Each structure stands twice: as structure tokens, then as C-alpha cells.
Amino acid sequence: MAFTLPDLPYAYDALAPVISEEIMRLHHTKHHQGYVDKLNNAVQKYPDLLGDKSLDYLLTNIDSLPEDIRTTVRNNGGGHYNHSLFWQVMSPKNIVGQSTTGSSQPYHNQPSGELLNIINDRYGDFNTFVEEFTTKALGLFGSGWVWLMPNADIITTPNQDSPLMLGPVEPILGLDVWEHAYYLDYNNDRSNYIKNWWRVVNWQFVQTRSRK
Ligand code: MN
């Protein structure tokens, strides 16, 4: 069974002005579609061995895959997994205000319940968590991802590597810091992209993942 591009759970322009329609359309229909297509091409070389394997299986067993497709699955299977999660951890419903520059407003968009307790236990308060996550995102050289794990660890992966390559624990929140995720809107200002990205995090969805 071939892997397929999932639909966005909102319209392409729904996250504007935080993320423009142009970026969302390119990111979804070109970048993510490209990962899906290249993943399918690689897996289809081994129909008997890999034809019925899930994406989670491919990523958690990346080091045992046939060598000639291992890097392709790593980059494109990881890309498929990471982006499929990324679309879901964002939502237009918490966007407040129109400015994408210099916002000093407090982080009005926050988790609650058990997840907030876990974050508070680890970081003291939500704003400190946001600062630590942001610091890791800004410190990540080149292209990669920043993740919140169910135990409140914040980890980074390079390129399109997935946390599932490190172990069987799924991340609950992920931030794409490849330039293709923000350059058209923010140029090289990763800091401003991240500052605004917090406005569209779908904490209700992240909380459902933390309870799995
Ligand atoms: Mn991306």
C-alpha cells in the first residue's frame, strides 16, 4: 500500500498572517508531496519485504532496512512523518491580533490540565518552557526539527530525522525550522517565525497526544 499525502485539517490560508497561504501551499503540495513520492519509490523496490510495513515500522527500524534505500527512507519517511504531525499541531483558532512583528503580548495560547502540570513540574512555568524550546530552535544549526516529548523533554533532530529513529516514543509537538517553513514570510528571521508560531499551536490536539 502506497503512502499518501494527508489533507490539511484547515484551509491553506487559515494560518495567515502567522504562516501565509503561499508557504502552506508550497510546503504541503510540493515539499511534503515530494517526501511521500520519494518514500513510495524507495519502498516499492522491496514489495515483499516492505510492502505492508507502516511508517512507524520503517522509522523505528531504519538501521535494518536495505542499505540502498536506507538514506532515502530516512529523509523522506522522516519528512512524511514529521510533516503529517506538523500540520496537526497547528490550528487557526487561537490566532489573536494581526501583527507578525515585535509582538510582546503574553503567550495567551497555552495547554491546560495534565500537560500543563507536566510542563510546570519540569520548567517552572509555561513561559520558561517556551523560552527553552525557542532557544533550542534558534540554536539548531541548518535544517531540522524541535520536539516536545511526552515526558516534557525538548529534543532536536537534524534534517528530516524523526524522533522515532531514536526510540519508540512519539513526539507530541514538533516545530519545522527548515527555511522552507518560513523564509517567504520572515526571510532569515527564524526568531520572529517562532515567536509567531506559538500563536497557532493547537494545544488541544497536543494534549490528546500526551495522553496516548
Ligand atoms: Mn518542512
Coordinates of C-alpha atoms and ligand atoms in Angstrom, one line a residue, residues 27 31-32 35 79 83 86-87 145 160 176-178 180-181, ligand 1:
H27 CA 5.1 23.3 1.9
H31 CA 7.7 19.6 -0.1
H32 CA 5.5 17.1 1.7
Y35 CA 8.7 13.2 0.5
G79 CA 9.8 14.0 6.2
H83 CA 5.1 17.0 8.3
F86 CA 3.3 19.4 12.0
W87 CA 0.0 20.1 10.1
W145 CA 13.1 20.0 13.9
Q160 CA 14.2 15.2 8.4
D176 CA 9.8 22.7 11.5
V177 CA 12.8 25.1 11.4
W178 CA 13.8 24.4 7.8
H180 CA 11.3 26.5 3.5
A181 CA 8.9 26.7 6.5
Ligands
MN1 MN 9.1 21.3 6.1

